[in-house]
Amino acid sequence: MKDIIIIGGGIVGLATALKIKKKNAKLSVLLLEKEDKLAQHQTGNNSGVIHSGVYYKPGSLKAKNCIDGYNQLLKFCNEEGVPYELCGKVIVATDRSELPTLSMIEERGAQNGLQNLKRLTKDEVQEHEPYVNGIAGIHVPQTGIIDYTAVSLKYAEKFQELGGKISLGQKVIDIQEKNGVTTVVTSKESFDTKLVVNCAGLYSDKIAKLTSEKLDLKIIPFRGEYFMIKPEKQYLIKNLVYPVPDPNFPFLGVHFTRMINGGIEAGPNAVLAFKREGYRKSLFNLVELAESLAWPGFQKVAAKYWKTGFGEMYRSFSKSAFTTALQKLLPDVTEDDLTPGGAGVRAQACDRNGGLIDDFLILEESNAINVCNAPSPAATSSLSIGDHVSDLALERF
């Protein structure tokens, strides 16, 4: 009998596991991961940005966890020797219509406690990024770059040093409760526990349904596809360059990211994935796609954002259209400068009424804690989310 079983070996599950063992070393904690390696999905396929918290609504879980998580992450990496770089980023307005949103972002950043944010004129944007087209901008010095797989593996190492156990290749297929004992059934074996903590990312709703009959949301998978800029043209971008995001859409738009391990990534777009772990256009799961399309909330999202969605889909299949979108920020980039990069899939929780849930969402049951929505900046916020979830868990003991 385990005290706590954590489902999901991504960065949030590992951070939660580590926090529980740090706060109560006596508890027996087992982490189950369905793959044969840790951090294989959202954690291992993101762009490696350390987010500052500049965008998020003051007082929201995203804002609180991002800033606390940011500080904890840097402290952890300094102590454990995980490389990172605080290179800063520029958020750029290319049109006068974007200036009110740019001002709102600047105000939010200040309200969230970010120091030394600087509003930039057109000339100052070019001092930071000489090849970028913009009429105004904000420089955010706190933004950085990191390898989140390396961070996750260090969390796992520290968790195991404290006596925590990790079991790979354990796909959870059922959760049963009888006489106060919860049994987690995997593809290989069964484990008894007092408490389940669900950090299953792209399948968090499926796992939550095993412990809750009243769950009224669904994970809709959105694939973000990237291109890489050829080495001979990487001089075009010095660090990180972001557009002013559409405040009504929960994605940040195509941007440029210098990577900690070298190279510059351009993207992503945001298209519906035809499979929850559909990292390529060719990956297709009829059942999962049908579930997404049949969900009333997704139908309402599609009706509301169909024009944006078609644009994203068109860019997915047209390198020329993708290049045109990038040229809004970086006029000198050409189609020939881009080579296919990786892709990630974002687990976006969507409620029945068509709300794309923007904030972190954690739901409690008598025998389970379900992390049902942990979108970006979850990797940056992982230790803070781990604090919150571990506190909820430890109240049970």
mmCIF file of C-alpha atoms in Angstrom:
data_model
loop_
_atom_site.group_PDB
_atom_site.id
_atom_site.type_symbol
_atom_site.label_atom_id
_atom_site.label_comp_id
_atom_site.label_asym_id
_atom_site.label_seq_id
_atom_site.Cartn_x
_atom_site.Cartn_y
_atom_site.Cartn_z
ATOM 1 C CA MET A 1 0.000 0.000 0.000
ATOM 2 C CA LYS A 2 1.398 3.377 -1.095
ATOM 3 C CA ASP A 3 0.427 6.611 0.616
ATOM 4 C CA ILE A 4 0.336 8.540 -2.663
ATOM 5 C CA ILE A 5 0.473 7.521 -6.315
ATOM 6 C CA ILE A 6 1.210 10.242 -8.862
ATOM 7 C CA ILE A 7 0.158 9.574 -12.447
ATOM 8 C CA GLY A 8 2.279 11.321 -15.060
ATOM 9 C CA GLY A 9 6.039 11.711 -15.420
ATOM 10 C CA GLY A 10 6.100 15.169 -16.952
ATOM 11 C CA ILE A 11 7.520 18.217 -15.225
ATOM 12 C CA VAL A 12 4.383 18.927 -13.133
ATOM 13 C CA GLY A 13 4.092 15.350 -11.864
ATOM 14 C CA LEU A 14 7.795 15.211 -11.017
ATOM 15 C CA ALA A 15 7.761 18.611 -9.274
ATOM 16 C CA THR A 16 4.738 17.531 -7.216
ATOM 17 C CA ALA A 17 6.422 14.248 -6.287
ATOM 18 C CA LEU A 18 9.580 16.066 -5.224
ATOM 19 C CA LYS A 19 7.658 18.603 -3.119
ATOM 20 C CA ILE A 20 5.668 15.895 -1.320
ATOM 21 C CA LYS A 21 8.832 13.994 -0.359
ATOM 22 C CA LYS A 22 10.613 17.178 0.707
ATOM 23 C CA LYS A 23 7.734 18.140 2.992
ATOM 24 C CA ASN A 24 7.081 14.649 4.403
ATOM 25 C CA ALA A 25 9.865 12.152 3.771
ATOM 26 C CA LYS A 26 7.994 9.409 5.676
ATOM 27 C CA LEU A 27 5.222 9.107 3.093
ATOM 28 C CA SER A 28 5.605 6.347 0.493
ATOM 29 C CA VAL A 29 5.215 7.970 -2.928
ATOM 30 C CA LEU A 30 5.155 6.165 -6.279
ATOM 31 C CA LEU A 31 5.130 7.960 -9.635
ATOM 32 C CA LEU A 32 3.740 6.045 -12.627
ATOM 33 C CA GLU A 33 4.602 7.002 -16.216
ATOM 34 C CA LYS A 34 3.199 5.216 -19.257
ATOM 35 C CA GLU A 35 6.240 5.833 -21.482
ATOM 36 C CA ASP A 36 9.621 4.175 -21.042
ATOM 37 C CA LYS A 37 11.227 7.586 -20.409
ATOM 38 C CA LEU A 38 10.216 10.647 -18.404
ATOM 39 C CA ALA A 39 9.177 14.007 -19.883
ATOM 40 C CA GLN A 40 8.221 12.619 -23.293
ATOM 41 C CA HIS A 41 5.192 14.759 -24.116
ATOM 42 C CA GLN A 42 4.408 18.415 -23.320
ATOM 43 C CA THR A 43 7.561 18.790 -21.206
ATOM 44 C CA GLY A 44 9.920 17.348 -23.792
ATOM 45 C CA ASN A 45 8.374 19.090 -26.802
ATOM 46 C CA ASN A 46 8.138 22.711 -25.699
ATOM 47 C CA SER A 47 10.332 25.613 -26.750
ATOM 48 C CA GLY A 48 12.252 25.854 -23.467
ATOM 49 C CA VAL A 49 11.273 29.379 -22.446
ATOM 50 C CA ILE A 50 11.466 30.540 -18.830
ATOM 51 C CA HIS A 51 8.371 32.739 -18.673
ATOM 52 C CA SER A 52 8.368 35.914 -16.613
ATOM 53 C CA GLY A 53 4.618 36.220 -15.946
ATOM 54 C CA VAL A 54 4.234 39.433 -17.924
ATOM 55 C CA TYR A 55 1.015 38.422 -19.738
ATOM 56 C CA TYR A 56 -1.094 36.964 -16.963
ATOM 57 C CA LYS A 57 -4.047 38.545 -15.240
ATOM 58 C CA PRO A 58 -2.896 39.838 -11.822
ATOM 59 C CA GLY A 59 -4.165 37.631 -9.026
ATOM 60 C CA SER A 60 -4.781 34.619 -11.283
ATOM 61 C CA LEU A 61 -3.247 31.231 -10.449
ATOM 62 C CA LYS A 62 -1.155 31.599 -13.600
ATOM 63 C CA ALA A 63 0.315 34.908 -12.434
ATOM 64 C CA LYS A 64 0.967 33.801 -8.841
ATOM 65 C CA ASN A 65 2.416 30.427 -9.787
ATOM 66 C CA CYS A 66 4.490 31.774 -12.663
ATOM 67 C CA ILE A 67 6.318 34.365 -10.589
ATOM 68 C CA ASP A 68 6.780 32.110 -7.547
ATOM 69 C CA GLY A 69 7.691 29.196 -9.835
ATOM 70 C CA TYR A 70 10.152 31.367 -11.769
ATOM 71 C CA ASN A 71 12.029 32.276 -8.580
ATOM 72 C CA GLN A 72 12.000 28.675 -7.327
ATOM 73 C CA LEU A 73 13.148 27.338 -10.705
ATOM 74 C CA LEU A 74 16.162 29.655 -10.877
ATOM 75 C CA LYS A 75 17.131 28.830 -7.286
ATOM 76 C CA PHE A 76 16.827 25.072 -7.988
ATOM 77 C CA CYS A 77 18.888 25.325 -11.187
ATOM 78 C CA ASN A 78 21.570 27.368 -9.443
ATOM 79 C CA GLU A 79 21.794 24.825 -6.625
ATOM 80 C CA GLU A 80 21.737 21.764 -8.887
ATOM 81 C CA GLY A 81 23.844 23.038 -11.779
ATOM 82 C CA VAL A 82 21.125 22.950 -14.446
ATOM 83 C CA PRO A 83 22.145 25.403 -17.218
ATOM 84 C CA TYR A 84 19.881 28.314 -18.144
ATOM 85 C CA GLU A 85 20.264 31.821 -19.529
ATOM 86 C CA LEU A 86 18.249 34.953 -18.781
ATOM 87 C CA CYS A 87 18.550 36.530 -22.210
ATOM 88 C CA GLY A 88 15.389 38.667 -22.129
ATOM 89 C CA LYS A 89 12.723 39.036 -24.796
ATOM 90 C CA VAL A 90 11.092 41.777 -26.815
ATOM 91 C CA ILE A 91 7.312 41.896 -27.326
ATOM 92 C CA VAL A 92 6.767 43.832 -30.548
ATOM 93 C CA ALA A 93 3.799 45.765 -31.919
ATOM 94 C CA THR A 94 3.794 45.969 -35.726
ATOM 95 C CA ASP A 95 0.552 47.951 -36.075
ATOM 96 C CA ARG A 96 -1.046 50.874 -34.211
ATOM 97 C CA SER A 97 -4.087 48.726 -33.421
ATOM 98 C CA GLU A 98 -1.832 46.589 -31.164
ATOM 99 C CA LEU A 99 -0.676 49.489 -28.975
ATOM 100 C CA PRO A 100 -3.542 49.315 -26.415
ATOM 101 C CA THR A 101 -2.843 45.594 -25.833
ATOM 102 C CA LEU A 102 0.884 46.327 -25.556
ATOM 103 C CA SER A 103 0.104 48.906 -22.850
ATOM 104 C CA MET A 104 -2.135 46.409 -21.060
ATOM 105 C CA ILE A 105 0.700 43.830 -21.057
ATOM 106 C CA GLU A 106 3.090 46.432 -19.654
ATOM 107 C CA GLU A 107 0.596 47.281 -16.869
ATOM 108 C CA ARG A 108 0.045 43.610 -16.053
ATOM 109 C CA GLY A 109 3.780 43.004 -15.852
ATOM 110 C CA ALA A 110 4.186 45.912 -13.433
ATOM 111 C CA GLN A 111 1.214 44.720 -11.326
ATOM 112 C CA ASN A 112 2.761 41.234 -11.237
ATOM 113 C CA GLY A 113 5.924 42.688 -9.739
ATOM 114 C CA LEU A 114 8.292 42.525 -12.710
ATOM 115 C CA GLN A 115 11.174 44.959 -12.336
ATOM 116 C CA ASN A 116 12.878 46.931 -15.111
ATOM 117 C CA LEU A 117 10.304 46.388 -17.843
ATOM 118 C CA LYS A 118 11.063 48.948 -20.536
ATOM 119 C CA ARG A 119 8.717 50.406 -23.131
ATOM 120 C CA LEU A 120 10.608 50.667 -26.427
ATOM 121 C CA THR A 121 10.321 53.070 -29.341
ATOM 122 C CA LYS A 122 10.771 51.805 -32.895
ATOM 123 C CA ASP A 123 14.489 52.699 -32.774
ATOM 124 C CA GLU A 124 14.926 51.015 -29.387
ATOM 125 C CA VAL A 125 13.282 47.812 -30.684
ATOM 126 C CA GLN A 126 15.944 47.792 -33.393
ATOM 127 C CA GLU A 127 18.723 48.334 -30.860
ATOM 128 C CA HIS A 128 17.675 45.035 -29.261
ATOM 129 C CA GLU A 129 16.774 43.236 -32.495
ATOM 130 C CA PRO A 130 18.183 45.032 -35.560
ATOM 131 C CA TYR A 131 16.237 43.009 -38.157
ATOM 132 C CA VAL A 132 12.846 43.077 -36.458
ATOM 133 C CA ASN A 133 9.985 45.203 -37.793
ATOM 134 C CA GLY A 134 8.061 47.035 -35.071
ATOM 135 C CA ILE A 135 6.608 50.428 -34.210
ATOM 136 C CA ALA A 136 6.937 49.887 -30.435
ATOM 137 C CA GLY A 137 7.781 47.169 -27.957
ATOM 138 C CA ILE A 138 8.471 46.061 -24.408
ATOM 139 C CA HIS A 139 11.760 44.587 -23.242
ATOM 140 C CA VAL A 140 11.270 41.901 -20.578
ATOM 141 C CA PRO A 141 14.676 41.179 -18.994
ATOM 142 C CA GLN A 142 13.452 38.273 -16.818
ATOM 143 C CA THR A 143 12.646 35.918 -19.716
ATOM 144 C CA GLY A 144 15.107 33.090 -20.221
ATOM 145 C CA ILE A 145 15.841 29.807 -21.976
ATOM 146 C CA ILE A 146 16.369 26.324 -20.545
ATOM 147 C CA ASP A 147 16.051 22.599 -21.315
ATOM 148 C CA TYR A 148 12.977 21.421 -19.378
ATOM 149 C CA THR A 149 13.788 17.751 -19.949
ATOM 150 C CA ALA A 150 17.063 18.311 -18.086
ATOM 151 C CA VAL A 151 15.136 20.060 -15.288
ATOM 152 C CA SER A 152 12.657 17.163 -15.094
ATOM 153 C CA LEU A 153 15.376 14.541 -14.888
ATOM 154 C CA LYS A 154 16.989 16.495 -12.043
ATOM 155 C CA TYR A 155 13.624 16.626 -10.213
ATOM 156 C CA ALA A 156 13.390 12.832 -10.673
ATOM 157 C CA GLU A 157 16.910 12.326 -9.330
ATOM 158 C CA LYS A 158 16.239 14.406 -6.202
ATOM 159 C CA PHE A 159 12.849 12.707 -5.652
ATOM 160 C CA GLN A 160 14.468 9.273 -5.781
ATOM 161 C CA GLU A 161 17.285 10.356 -3.459
ATOM 162 C CA LEU A 162 14.547 11.137 -0.903
ATOM 163 C CA GLY A 163 13.157 7.612 -1.238
ATOM 164 C CA GLY A 164 10.522 8.203 -3.909
ATOM 165 C CA LYS A 165 9.880 5.479 -6.481
ATOM 166 C CA ILE A 166 9.335 5.823 -10.241
ATOM 167 C CA SER A 167 7.906 3.053 -12.404
ATOM 168 C CA LEU A 168 8.009 3.456 -16.204
ATOM 169 C CA GLY A 169 5.896 1.736 -18.849
ATOM 170 C CA GLN A 170 2.843 1.821 -16.549
ATOM 171 C CA LYS A 171 -0.172 2.995 -18.529
ATOM 172 C CA VAL A 172 -3.088 3.549 -16.148
ATOM 173 C CA ILE A 173 -6.262 1.864 -17.444
ATOM 174 C CA ASP A 174 -8.533 1.963 -14.395
ATOM 175 C CA ILE A 175 -8.888 3.364 -10.873
ATOM 176 C CA GLN A 176 -11.139 1.543 -8.406
ATOM 177 C CA GLU A 177 -12.148 2.426 -4.849
ATOM 178 C CA LYS A 178 -13.302 -0.087 -2.244
ATOM 179 C CA ASN A 179 -13.471 0.231 1.542
ATOM 180 C CA GLY A 180 -11.349 3.382 1.549
ATOM 181 C CA VAL A 181 -8.576 1.800 -0.529
ATOM 182 C CA THR A 182 -7.958 3.040 -4.053
ATOM 183 C CA THR A 183 -6.493 0.603 -6.567
ATOM 184 C CA VAL A 184 -4.667 1.965 -9.602
ATOM 185 C CA VAL A 185 -4.704 -0.614 -12.389
ATOM 186 C CA THR A 186 -2.038 -0.308 -15.091
ATOM 187 C CA SER A 187 -1.276 -2.247 -18.252
ATOM 188 C CA LYS A 188 1.167 -4.347 -16.176
ATOM 189 C CA GLU A 189 -0.054 -4.579 -12.572
ATOM 190 C CA SER A 190 -2.140 -3.018 -9.792
ATOM 191 C CA PHE A 191 -1.168 -0.749 -6.902
ATOM 192 C CA ASP A 192 -3.110 0.133 -3.758
ATOM 193 C CA THR A 193 -2.930 3.673 -2.445
ATOM 194 C CA LYS A 194 -4.622 6.137 -0.113
ATOM 195 C CA LEU A 195 -4.511 9.027 -2.586
ATOM 196 C CA VAL A 196 -4.119 9.487 -6.356
ATOM 197 C CA VAL A 197 -2.596 12.666 -7.786
ATOM 198 C CA ASN A 198 -3.385 13.004 -11.490
ATOM 199 C CA CYS A 199 -0.773 14.935 -13.501
ATOM 200 C CA ALA A 200 -1.460 13.111 -16.767
ATOM 201 C CA GLY A 201 -1.362 16.140 -19.069
ATOM 202 C CA LEU A 202 -2.928 15.262 -22.409
ATOM 203 C CA TYR A 203 -4.912 12.472 -20.733
ATOM 204 C CA SER A 204 -5.680 14.273 -17.460
ATOM 205 C CA ASP A 205 -9.418 14.397 -18.233
ATOM 206 C CA LYS A 206 -9.504 10.651 -18.979
ATOM 207 C CA ILE A 207 -7.784 9.870 -15.659
ATOM 208 C CA ALA A 208 -10.004 12.362 -13.808
ATOM 209 C CA LYS A 209 -13.108 10.619 -15.199
ATOM 210 C CA LEU A 210 -11.951 7.449 -13.400
ATOM 211 C CA THR A 211 -12.281 9.252 -10.052
ATOM 212 C CA SER A 212 -15.071 11.766 -10.781
ATOM 213 C CA GLU A 213 -18.471 11.283 -12.379
ATOM 214 C CA LYS A 214 -19.172 14.999 -12.617
ATOM 215 C CA LEU A 215 -16.205 16.150 -14.694
ATOM 216 C CA ASP A 216 -17.559 18.602 -17.263
ATOM 217 C CA LEU A 217 -14.551 19.446 -19.385
ATOM 218 C CA LYS A 218 -12.486 17.828 -22.092
ATOM 219 C CA ILE A 219 -8.854 18.121 -23.106
ATOM 220 C CA ILE A 220 -8.651 19.356 -26.694
ATOM 221 C CA PRO A 221 -5.172 18.762 -28.182
ATOM 222 C CA PHE A 222 -3.683 21.644 -30.188
ATOM 223 C CA ARG A 223 -0.503 20.982 -32.131
ATOM 224 C CA GLY A 224 2.076 23.739 -32.396
ATOM 225 C CA GLU A 225 4.428 23.292 -35.358
ATOM 226 C CA TYR A 226 7.832 24.950 -35.612
ATOM 227 C CA PHE A 227 10.421 25.715 -38.236
ATOM 228 C CA MET A 228 14.137 26.181 -37.550
ATOM 229 C CA ILE A 229 16.085 29.067 -39.068
ATOM 230 C CA LYS A 230 19.089 27.850 -41.101
ATOM 231 C CA PRO A 231 22.438 28.449 -39.350
ATOM 232 C CA GLU A 232 23.603 31.022 -41.916
ATOM 233 C CA LYS A 233 20.545 33.191 -41.210
ATOM 234 C CA GLN A 234 20.478 32.917 -37.422
ATOM 235 C CA TYR A 235 22.066 36.362 -37.144
ATOM 236 C CA LEU A 236 18.563 37.727 -37.892
ATOM 237 C CA ILE A 237 17.442 37.022 -34.290
ATOM 238 C CA LYS A 238 19.538 37.744 -31.200
ATOM 239 C CA ASN A 239 17.293 36.364 -28.431
ATOM 240 C CA LEU A 240 13.485 36.041 -28.151
ATOM 241 C CA VAL A 241 10.962 38.038 -30.157
ATOM 242 C CA TYR A 242 7.187 37.783 -29.598
ATOM 243 C CA PRO A 243 4.243 39.533 -31.247
ATOM 244 C CA VAL A 244 1.491 41.268 -29.306
ATOM 245 C CA PRO A 245 -0.921 38.369 -28.689
ATOM 246 C CA ASP A 246 -4.607 38.344 -29.518
ATOM 247 C CA PRO A 247 -6.141 38.872 -26.036
ATOM 248 C CA ASN A 248 -9.138 36.700 -26.981
ATOM 249 C CA PHE A 249 -7.104 33.666 -28.062
ATOM 250 C CA PRO A 250 -5.093 31.555 -25.568
ATOM 251 C CA PHE A 251 -1.978 31.290 -27.763
ATOM 252 C CA LEU A 252 0.876 33.757 -28.101
ATOM 253 C CA GLY A 253 1.190 33.817 -31.900
ATOM 254 C CA VAL A 254 4.217 32.893 -34.023
ATOM 255 C CA HIS A 255 7.447 34.031 -32.422
ATOM 256 C CA PHE A 256 11.213 33.477 -32.508
ATOM 257 C CA THR A 257 13.080 31.639 -29.760
ATOM 258 C CA ARG A 258 16.808 31.136 -29.364
ATOM 259 C CA MET A 259 17.271 27.665 -27.870
ATOM 260 C CA ILE A 260 19.549 26.793 -24.928
ATOM 261 C CA ASN A 261 21.142 23.957 -26.933
ATOM 262 C CA GLY A 262 21.613 26.050 -30.065
ATOM 263 C CA GLY A 263 19.460 27.065 -32.998
ATOM 264 C CA ILE A 264 16.532 29.433 -33.437
ATOM 265 C CA GLU A 265 12.976 28.187 -33.554
ATOM 266 C CA ALA A 266 10.197 30.004 -35.436
ATOM 267 C CA GLY A 267 6.550 29.332 -34.628
ATOM 268 C CA PRO A 268 4.298 27.830 -33.527
ATOM 269 C CA ASN A 269 0.975 27.845 -35.242
ATOM 270 C CA ALA A 270 -1.928 26.273 -33.330
ATOM 271 C CA VAL A 271 -4.019 23.607 -35.076
ATOM 272 C CA LEU A 272 -6.333 20.900 -33.793
ATOM 273 C CA ALA A 273 -4.349 17.670 -33.462
ATOM 274 C CA PHE A 274 -6.121 14.602 -34.849
ATOM 275 C CA LYS A 275 -4.689 12.528 -31.988
ATOM 276 C CA ARG A 276 -3.878 13.535 -28.416
ATOM 277 C CA GLU A 277 -0.218 12.772 -28.987
ATOM 278 C CA GLY A 278 -0.358 13.786 -32.645
ATOM 279 C CA TYR A 279 3.012 15.439 -33.194
ATOM 280 C CA ARG A 280 2.781 15.038 -36.964
ATOM 281 C CA LYS A 281 -0.038 15.833 -39.402
ATOM 282 C CA SER A 282 -0.139 12.165 -40.429
ATOM 283 C CA LEU A 283 -0.896 10.913 -36.895
ATOM 284 C CA PHE A 284 -4.592 10.191 -36.574
ATOM 285 C CA ASN A 285 -6.848 8.532 -34.010
ATOM 286 C CA LEU A 286 -10.461 8.340 -35.140
ATOM 287 C CA VAL A 287 -11.883 7.856 -31.637
ATOM 288 C CA GLU A 288 -9.923 10.756 -30.107
ATOM 289 C CA LEU A 289 -10.701 13.063 -33.039
ATOM 290 C CA ALA A 290 -14.402 12.177 -32.882
ATOM 291 C CA GLU A 291 -14.414 12.930 -29.135
ATOM 292 C CA SER A 292 -12.907 16.373 -29.769
ATOM 293 C CA LEU A 293 -15.300 17.209 -32.615
ATOM 294 C CA ALA A 294 -18.364 15.961 -30.712
ATOM 295 C CA TRP A 295 -17.632 17.977 -27.578
ATOM 296 C CA PRO A 296 -20.192 20.851 -27.398
ATOM 297 C CA GLY A 297 -17.548 23.197 -26.022
ATOM 298 C CA PHE A 298 -15.215 22.593 -28.957
ATOM 299 C CA GLN A 299 -18.051 23.148 -31.424
ATOM 300 C CA LYS A 300 -18.650 26.548 -29.827
ATOM 301 C CA VAL A 301 -14.925 27.375 -29.951
ATOM 302 C CA ALA A 302 -14.820 26.381 -33.633
ATOM 303 C CA ALA A 303 -17.856 28.548 -34.399
ATOM 304 C CA LYS A 304 -16.279 31.521 -32.627
ATOM 305 C CA TYR A 305 -12.735 31.188 -33.973
ATOM 306 C CA TRP A 306 -13.319 29.515 -37.352
ATOM 307 C CA LYS A 307 -11.576 32.286 -39.265
ATOM 308 C CA THR A 308 -8.490 32.181 -37.033
ATOM 309 C CA GLY A 309 -8.571 28.379 -37.123
ATOM 310 C CA PHE A 310 -8.626 28.218 -40.920
ATOM 311 C CA GLY A 311 -5.681 30.616 -41.032
ATOM 312 C CA GLU A 312 -3.712 28.402 -38.635
ATOM 313 C CA MET A 313 -4.613 25.271 -40.633
ATOM 314 C CA TYR A 314 -3.626 26.942 -43.912
ATOM 315 C CA ARG A 315 -0.245 27.879 -42.450
ATOM 316 C CA SER A 316 0.173 24.286 -41.270
ATOM 317 C CA PHE A 317 0.030 23.044 -44.869
ATOM 318 C CA SER A 318 1.641 26.045 -46.581
ATOM 319 C CA LYS A 319 5.258 26.921 -45.817
ATOM 320 C CA SER A 320 4.751 30.079 -47.869
ATOM 321 C CA ALA A 321 1.860 31.199 -45.651
ATOM 322 C CA PHE A 322 3.864 30.360 -42.520
ATOM 323 C CA THR A 323 6.762 32.460 -43.863
ATOM 324 C CA THR A 324 4.410 35.369 -44.562
ATOM 325 C CA ALA A 325 3.231 35.255 -40.929
ATOM 326 C CA LEU A 326 6.857 35.327 -39.728
ATOM 327 C CA GLN A 327 7.727 38.219 -42.067
ATOM 328 C CA LYS A 328 5.323 40.460 -40.167
ATOM 329 C CA LEU A 329 7.958 40.486 -37.398
ATOM 330 C CA LEU A 330 11.058 39.623 -39.420
ATOM 331 C CA PRO A 331 10.786 40.938 -43.007
ATOM 332 C CA ASP A 332 14.156 39.531 -44.114
ATOM 333 C CA VAL A 333 13.312 35.883 -43.395
ATOM 334 C CA THR A 334 12.524 33.861 -46.550
ATOM 335 C CA GLU A 335 10.968 30.481 -47.210
ATOM 336 C CA ASP A 336 14.420 29.110 -48.079
ATOM 337 C CA ASP A 337 15.724 30.147 -44.632
ATOM 338 C CA LEU A 338 13.380 27.707 -42.863
ATOM 339 C CA THR A 339 13.796 23.987 -42.270
ATOM 340 C CA PRO A 340 11.147 21.790 -40.592
ATOM 341 C CA GLY A 341 11.455 21.766 -36.813
ATOM 342 C CA GLY A 342 9.665 19.866 -34.088
ATOM 343 C CA ALA A 343 6.125 20.093 -32.829
ATOM 344 C CA GLY A 344 4.431 20.048 -29.463
ATOM 345 C CA VAL A 345 0.862 19.281 -28.463
ATOM 346 C CA ARG A 346 -0.825 21.482 -25.876
ATOM 347 C CA ALA A 347 -3.433 19.945 -23.578
ATOM 348 C CA GLN A 348 -6.080 22.669 -23.598
ATOM 349 C CA ALA A 349 -9.027 22.127 -21.272
ATOM 350 C CA CYS A 350 -12.339 23.213 -22.774
ATOM 351 C CA ASP A 351 -15.583 23.420 -20.837
ATOM 352 C CA ARG A 352 -19.022 22.476 -22.161
ATOM 353 C CA ASN A 353 -19.930 26.120 -22.864
ATOM 354 C CA GLY A 354 -16.995 26.740 -25.185
ATOM 355 C CA GLY A 355 -14.644 28.286 -22.660
ATOM 356 C CA LEU A 356 -10.978 27.567 -23.342
ATOM 357 C CA ILE A 357 -9.869 27.415 -19.719
ATOM 358 C CA ASP A 358 -7.054 29.915 -19.426
ATOM 359 C CA ASP A 359 -5.976 29.377 -15.813
ATOM 360 C CA PHE A 360 -4.615 26.378 -13.960
ATOM 361 C CA LEU A 361 -7.434 24.094 -12.823
ATOM 362 C CA ILE A 362 -7.081 21.600 -9.950
ATOM 363 C CA LEU A 363 -10.105 19.543 -8.847
ATOM 364 C CA GLU A 364 -10.332 17.460 -5.670
ATOM 365 C CA GLU A 365 -12.199 14.218 -5.012
ATOM 366 C CA SER A 366 -12.310 12.088 -1.864
ATOM 367 C CA ASN A 367 -9.498 9.854 -3.135
ATOM 368 C CA ALA A 368 -7.875 12.015 -5.813
ATOM 369 C CA ILE A 369 -6.429 15.378 -6.758
ATOM 370 C CA ASN A 370 -6.771 16.045 -10.489
ATOM 371 C CA VAL A 371 -4.576 18.633 -12.212
ATOM 372 C CA CYS A 372 -6.994 19.157 -15.104
ATOM 373 C CA ASN A 373 -5.461 22.190 -16.797
ATOM 374 C CA ALA A 374 -1.801 23.144 -16.627
ATOM 375 C CA PRO A 375 -1.058 25.113 -19.821
ATOM 376 C CA SER A 376 1.955 27.323 -20.413
ATOM 377 C CA PRO A 377 3.637 28.556 -18.202
ATOM 378 C CA ALA A 378 3.325 25.224 -16.349
ATOM 379 C CA ALA A 379 6.968 24.279 -16.922
ATOM 380 C CA THR A 380 8.223 27.586 -15.501
ATOM 381 C CA SER A 381 5.653 27.298 -12.699
ATOM 382 C CA SER A 382 6.254 23.603 -11.979
ATOM 383 C CA LEU A 383 7.736 23.936 -8.470
ATOM 384 C CA SER A 384 5.027 26.400 -7.466
ATOM 385 C CA ILE A 385 2.269 24.142 -8.826
ATOM 386 C CA GLY A 386 4.041 21.288 -7.022
ATOM 387 C CA ASP A 387 3.857 23.308 -3.789
ATOM 388 C CA HIS A 388 0.141 23.914 -4.205
ATOM 389 C CA VAL A 389 -0.739 20.314 -5.109
ATOM 390 C CA SER A 390 1.546 18.845 -2.428
ATOM 391 C CA ASP A 391 -0.119 21.034 0.217
ATOM 392 C CA LEU A 392 -3.533 19.771 -0.908
ATOM 393 C CA ALA A 393 -2.222 16.198 -0.737
ATOM 394 C CA LEU A 394 -0.552 16.539 2.659
ATOM 395 C CA GLU A 395 -3.750 17.907 4.230
ATOM 396 C CA ARG A 396 -5.091 14.355 3.815
ATOM 397 C CA PHE A 397 -2.379 12.819 6.048
#
